[in-house]
Tab-separated table of C-alpha atoms in Angstrom:
chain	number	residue	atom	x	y	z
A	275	UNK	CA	-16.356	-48.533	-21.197
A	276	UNK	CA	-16.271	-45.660	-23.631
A	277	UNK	CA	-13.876	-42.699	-24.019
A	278	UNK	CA	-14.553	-39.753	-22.350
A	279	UNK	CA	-14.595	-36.820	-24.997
A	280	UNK	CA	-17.825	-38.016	-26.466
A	281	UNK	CA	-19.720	-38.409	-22.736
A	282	UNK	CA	-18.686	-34.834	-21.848
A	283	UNK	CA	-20.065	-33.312	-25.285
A	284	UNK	CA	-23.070	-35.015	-24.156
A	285	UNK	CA	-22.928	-33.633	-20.731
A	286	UNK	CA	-22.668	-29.629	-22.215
A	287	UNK	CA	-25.300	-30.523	-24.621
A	288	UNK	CA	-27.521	-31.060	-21.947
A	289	UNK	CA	-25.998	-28.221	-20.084
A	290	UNK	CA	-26.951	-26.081	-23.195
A	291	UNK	CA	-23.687	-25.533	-23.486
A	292	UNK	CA	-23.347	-26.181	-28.271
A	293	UNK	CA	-19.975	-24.320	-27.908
A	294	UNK	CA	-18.516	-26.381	-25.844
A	295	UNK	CA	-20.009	-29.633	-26.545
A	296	UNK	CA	-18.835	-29.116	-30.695
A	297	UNK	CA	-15.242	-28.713	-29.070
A	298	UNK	CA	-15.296	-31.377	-26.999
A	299	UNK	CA	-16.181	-33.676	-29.939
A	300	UNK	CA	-13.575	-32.348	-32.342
A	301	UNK	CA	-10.390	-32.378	-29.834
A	302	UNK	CA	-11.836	-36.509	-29.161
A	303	UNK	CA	-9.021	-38.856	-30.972
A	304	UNK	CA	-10.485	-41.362	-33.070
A	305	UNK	CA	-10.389	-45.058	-31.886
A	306	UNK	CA	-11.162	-47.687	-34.060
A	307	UNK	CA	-11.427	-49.938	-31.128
A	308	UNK	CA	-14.402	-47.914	-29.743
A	309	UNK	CA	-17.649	-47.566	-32.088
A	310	UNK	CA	-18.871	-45.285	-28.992
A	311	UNK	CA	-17.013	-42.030	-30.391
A	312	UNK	CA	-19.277	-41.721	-33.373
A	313	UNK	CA	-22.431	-43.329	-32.323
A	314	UNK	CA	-22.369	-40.215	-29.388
A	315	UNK	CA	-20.676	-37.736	-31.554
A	316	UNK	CA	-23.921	-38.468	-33.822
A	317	UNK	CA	-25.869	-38.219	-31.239
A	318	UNK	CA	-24.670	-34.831	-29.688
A	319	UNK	CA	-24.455	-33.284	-33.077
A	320	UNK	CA	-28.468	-34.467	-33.434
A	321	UNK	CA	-29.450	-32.951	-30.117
A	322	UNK	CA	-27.907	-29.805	-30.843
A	323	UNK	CA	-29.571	-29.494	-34.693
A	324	UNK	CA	-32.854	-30.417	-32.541
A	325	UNK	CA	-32.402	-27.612	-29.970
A	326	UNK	CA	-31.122	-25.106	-32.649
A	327	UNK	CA	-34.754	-24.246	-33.034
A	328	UNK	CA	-33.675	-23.296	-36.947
A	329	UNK	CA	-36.346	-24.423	-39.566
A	330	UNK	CA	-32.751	-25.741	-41.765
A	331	UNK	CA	-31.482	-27.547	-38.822
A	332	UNK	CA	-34.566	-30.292	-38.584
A	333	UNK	CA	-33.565	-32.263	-41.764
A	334	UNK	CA	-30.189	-32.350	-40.037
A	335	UNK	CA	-30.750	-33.692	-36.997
A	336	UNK	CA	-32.862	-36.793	-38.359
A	337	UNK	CA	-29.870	-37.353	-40.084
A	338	UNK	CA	-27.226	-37.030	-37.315
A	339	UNK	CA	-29.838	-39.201	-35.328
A	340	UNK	CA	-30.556	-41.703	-38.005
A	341	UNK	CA	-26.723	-41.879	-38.152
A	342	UNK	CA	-26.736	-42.600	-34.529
A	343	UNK	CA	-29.518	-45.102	-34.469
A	344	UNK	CA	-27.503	-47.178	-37.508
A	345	UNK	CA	-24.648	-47.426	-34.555
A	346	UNK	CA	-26.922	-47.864	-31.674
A	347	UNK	CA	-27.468	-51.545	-33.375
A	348	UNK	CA	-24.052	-52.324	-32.120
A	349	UNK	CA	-24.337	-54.181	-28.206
A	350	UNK	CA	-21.098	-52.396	-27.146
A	351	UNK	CA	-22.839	-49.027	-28.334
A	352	UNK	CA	-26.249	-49.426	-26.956
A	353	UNK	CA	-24.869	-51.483	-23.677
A	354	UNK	CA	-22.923	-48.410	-22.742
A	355	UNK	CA	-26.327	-45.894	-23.246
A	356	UNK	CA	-29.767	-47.954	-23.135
A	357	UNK	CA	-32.553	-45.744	-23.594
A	358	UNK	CA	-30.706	-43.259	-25.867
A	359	UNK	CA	-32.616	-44.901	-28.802
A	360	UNK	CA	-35.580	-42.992	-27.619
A	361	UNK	CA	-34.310	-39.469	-28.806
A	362	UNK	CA	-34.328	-40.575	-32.157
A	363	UNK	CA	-37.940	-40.437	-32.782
A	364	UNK	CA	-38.547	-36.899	-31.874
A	365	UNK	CA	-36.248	-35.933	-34.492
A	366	UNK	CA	-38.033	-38.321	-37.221
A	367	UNK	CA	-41.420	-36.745	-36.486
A	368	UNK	CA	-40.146	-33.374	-36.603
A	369	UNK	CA	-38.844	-34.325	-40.290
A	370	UNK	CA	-42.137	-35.274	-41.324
A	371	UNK	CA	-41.386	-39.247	-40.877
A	372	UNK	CA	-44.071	-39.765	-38.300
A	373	UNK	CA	-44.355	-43.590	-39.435
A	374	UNK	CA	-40.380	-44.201	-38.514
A	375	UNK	CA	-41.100	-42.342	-35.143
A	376	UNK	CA	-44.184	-44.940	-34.046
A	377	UNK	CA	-41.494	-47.828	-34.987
A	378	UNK	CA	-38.828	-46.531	-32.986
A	379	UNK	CA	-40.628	-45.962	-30.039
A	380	UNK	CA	-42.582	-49.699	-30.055
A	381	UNK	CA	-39.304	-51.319	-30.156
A	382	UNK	CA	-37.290	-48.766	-28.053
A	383	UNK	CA	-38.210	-50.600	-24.671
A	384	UNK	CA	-39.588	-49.368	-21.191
A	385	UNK	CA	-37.875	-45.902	-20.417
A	386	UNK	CA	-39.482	-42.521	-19.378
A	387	UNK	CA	-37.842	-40.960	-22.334
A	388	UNK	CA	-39.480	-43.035	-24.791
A	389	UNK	CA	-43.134	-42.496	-22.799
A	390	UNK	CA	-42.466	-39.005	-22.742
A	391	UNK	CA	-41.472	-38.030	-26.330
A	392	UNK	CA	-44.699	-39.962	-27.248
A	393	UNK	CA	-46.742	-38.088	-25.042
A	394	UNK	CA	-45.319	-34.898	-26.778
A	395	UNK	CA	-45.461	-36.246	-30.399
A	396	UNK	CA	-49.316	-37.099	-29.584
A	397	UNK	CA	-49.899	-33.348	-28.831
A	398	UNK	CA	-47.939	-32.115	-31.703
A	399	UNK	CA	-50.174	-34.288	-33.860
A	400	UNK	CA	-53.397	-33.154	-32.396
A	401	UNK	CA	-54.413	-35.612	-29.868
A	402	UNK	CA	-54.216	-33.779	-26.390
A	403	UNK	CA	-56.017	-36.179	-24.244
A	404	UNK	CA	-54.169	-39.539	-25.677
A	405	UNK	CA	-50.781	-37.199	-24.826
A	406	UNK	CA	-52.269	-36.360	-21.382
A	407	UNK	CA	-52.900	-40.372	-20.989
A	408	UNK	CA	-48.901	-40.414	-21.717
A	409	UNK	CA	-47.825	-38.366	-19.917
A	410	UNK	CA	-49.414	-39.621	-16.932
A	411	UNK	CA	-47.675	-43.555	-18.202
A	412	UNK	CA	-44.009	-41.654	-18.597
A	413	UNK	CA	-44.863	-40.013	-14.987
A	414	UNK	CA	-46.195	-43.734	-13.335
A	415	UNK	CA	-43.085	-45.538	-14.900
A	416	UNK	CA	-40.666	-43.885	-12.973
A	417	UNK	CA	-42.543	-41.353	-9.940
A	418	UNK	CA	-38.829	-40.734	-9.058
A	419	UNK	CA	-37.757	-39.008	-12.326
A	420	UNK	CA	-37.988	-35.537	-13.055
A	421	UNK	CA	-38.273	-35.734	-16.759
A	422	UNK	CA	-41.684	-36.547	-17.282
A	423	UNK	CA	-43.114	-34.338	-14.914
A	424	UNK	CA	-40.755	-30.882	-17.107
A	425	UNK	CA	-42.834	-32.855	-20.154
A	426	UNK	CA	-45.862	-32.574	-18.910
A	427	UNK	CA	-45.447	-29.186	-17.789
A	428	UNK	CA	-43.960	-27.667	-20.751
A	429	UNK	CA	-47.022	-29.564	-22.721
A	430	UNK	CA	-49.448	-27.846	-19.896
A	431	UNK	CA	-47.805	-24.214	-20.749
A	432	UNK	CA	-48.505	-24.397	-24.589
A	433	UNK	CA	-51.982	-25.472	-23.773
A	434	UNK	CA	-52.623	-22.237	-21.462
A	435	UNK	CA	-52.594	-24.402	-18.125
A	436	UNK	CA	-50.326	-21.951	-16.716
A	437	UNK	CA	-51.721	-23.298	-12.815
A	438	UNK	CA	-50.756	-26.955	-13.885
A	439	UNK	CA	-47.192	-26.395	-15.399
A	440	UNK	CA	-46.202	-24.487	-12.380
A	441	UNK	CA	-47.256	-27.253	-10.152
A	442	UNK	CA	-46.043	-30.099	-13.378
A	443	UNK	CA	-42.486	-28.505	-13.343
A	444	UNK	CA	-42.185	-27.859	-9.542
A	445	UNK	CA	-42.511	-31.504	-9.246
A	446	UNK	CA	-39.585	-31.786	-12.265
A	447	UNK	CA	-37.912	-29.253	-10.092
A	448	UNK	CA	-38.047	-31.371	-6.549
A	449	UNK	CA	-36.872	-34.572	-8.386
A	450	UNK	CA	-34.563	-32.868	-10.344
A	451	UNK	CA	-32.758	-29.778	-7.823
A	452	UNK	CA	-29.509	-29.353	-9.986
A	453	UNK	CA	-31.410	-29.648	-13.671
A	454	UNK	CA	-31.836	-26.077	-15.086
A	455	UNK	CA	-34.720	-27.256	-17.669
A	456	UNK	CA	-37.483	-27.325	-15.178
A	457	UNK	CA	-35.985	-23.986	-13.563
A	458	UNK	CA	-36.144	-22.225	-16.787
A	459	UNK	CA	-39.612	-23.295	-17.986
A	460	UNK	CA	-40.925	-22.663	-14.533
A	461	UNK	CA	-39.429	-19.215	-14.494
A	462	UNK	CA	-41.146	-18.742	-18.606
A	463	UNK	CA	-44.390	-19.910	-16.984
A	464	UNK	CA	-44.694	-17.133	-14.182
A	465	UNK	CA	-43.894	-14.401	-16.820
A	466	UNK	CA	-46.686	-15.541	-18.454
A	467	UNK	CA	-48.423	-15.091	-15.509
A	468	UNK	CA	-47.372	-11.332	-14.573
A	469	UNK	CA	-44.355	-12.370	-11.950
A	470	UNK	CA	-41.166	-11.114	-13.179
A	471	UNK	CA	-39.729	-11.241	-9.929
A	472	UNK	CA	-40.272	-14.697	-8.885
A	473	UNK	CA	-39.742	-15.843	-12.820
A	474	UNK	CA	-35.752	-13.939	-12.195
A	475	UNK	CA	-35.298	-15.936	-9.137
A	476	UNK	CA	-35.880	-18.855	-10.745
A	477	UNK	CA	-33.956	-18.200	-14.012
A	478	UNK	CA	-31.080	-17.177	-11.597
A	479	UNK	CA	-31.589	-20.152	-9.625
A	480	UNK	CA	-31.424	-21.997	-13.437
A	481	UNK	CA	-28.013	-19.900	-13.968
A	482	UNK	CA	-26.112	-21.727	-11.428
A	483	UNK	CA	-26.474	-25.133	-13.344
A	484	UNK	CA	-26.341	-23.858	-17.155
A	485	UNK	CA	-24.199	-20.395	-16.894
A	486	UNK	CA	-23.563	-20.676	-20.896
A	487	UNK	CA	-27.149	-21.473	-21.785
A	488	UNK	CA	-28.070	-18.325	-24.689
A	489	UNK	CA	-31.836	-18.833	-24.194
A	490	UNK	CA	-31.479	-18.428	-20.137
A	491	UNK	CA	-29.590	-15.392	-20.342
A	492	UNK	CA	-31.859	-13.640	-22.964
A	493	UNK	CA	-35.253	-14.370	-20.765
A	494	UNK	CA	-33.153	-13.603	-17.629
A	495	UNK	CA	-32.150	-10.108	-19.403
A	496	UNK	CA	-35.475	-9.354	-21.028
A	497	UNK	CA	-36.348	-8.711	-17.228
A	498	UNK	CA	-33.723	-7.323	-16.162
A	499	UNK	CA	-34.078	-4.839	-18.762
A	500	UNK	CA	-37.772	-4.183	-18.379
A	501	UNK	CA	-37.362	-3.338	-14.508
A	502	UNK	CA	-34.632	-0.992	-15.590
């Protein structure tokens, strides 16, 4: 049980939605009864700093998610979100704490999250085939899932497997119909490969599930505009 202003933040973060998550947060009435409304307002606020993309916002989001993590201790905190644990190490490695990340994600537990945010950390240290090897564990722990497979193909993109990603994130995409990620990434890899119109029918496609997302509409219009 946990109140609701907190799990709908989390829902527009994921939606790409910062406006609306931020107010969803501040109209939440405090309860000292339920440690949940910090421990996710944390959480959100961390996510968002993470997506931001901003150099400035990196320290911040270790924070927010250290912050989180420090709550996450509590049973009725992490019984009402297992696995969310896992997002904290991302933002540790990003902050140059890469020793914090590898302890977080040994004692995180068994969720794709976890196997897939080492996977990524591998490659962003340098070690491409020990990332492949986890991404292929994130993908084996849970065939079912889409978010291993978007992992994998976003990985696949920066490495100039443009073939691979498509076919990586089309799998995301098939496990995952209503999840705009995949969508969007799948729509970035075919400009890459010279197809603006099949990249606008999927960024349209990606519309319908994350209308408010800024980095959707700018790739969606940067076609638009160039057909014009």
């Amino acid at each position: 049980v946990a109140s609701a202003g907190p799990i709908i933040a989390d829902i527009q973060a994921r939606l790409h939605d910062p406006e609306a998550a931020e107010f969803s947060l501040k109209t939440t009435k405090e309860d000292p009864h339920d440690p949940t409304i910090a421990a996710r307002s944390h959480f959100v606020r961390g996510w968002l700093a993470a997506e931001s993309g901003d150099v400035g916002d990196v320290a911040r989001a270790a924070t927010e998610m250290e912050a989180f993590g420090a709550a996450y201790s509590n049973p009725f905190v992490s019984g009402n979100i297992p696995g969310y644990n896992c997002w904290i190490a991302p933002a540790e490695d990003a902050a140059g704490r890469p020793d914090q990340a590898d302890a977080l994600l040994k004692s995180a537990g068994t969720f794709v999250d976890c196997y897939r945010f080492r996977a990524d950390i591998l490659d962003r240290r340098g070690d491409w085939a020990s990332a492949q090897k986890a991404y292929a564990d994130a993908v084996a722990l849970a065939p079912n899932l889409p978010a291993a497979y978007f992992s994998w193909g976003v990985a696949l993109a920066k490495h100039g497997d443009l073939d691979g990603a498509v076919a990586k994130l089309a799998l995301a995409n098939q496990r995952g119909p209503h999840w705009a990620d995949p969508l969007k990434s799948w729509g970035d890899v075919l400009v890459k490969q010279g197809n603006a119109k099949k990249a606008l029918a999927k960024y349209d496609e990606a519309m319908n599930y994350a209308p408010n997302w800024k980095e959707l509409k700018d790739a969606r219009d940067a076609i638009v505009k160039q057909k014009s």
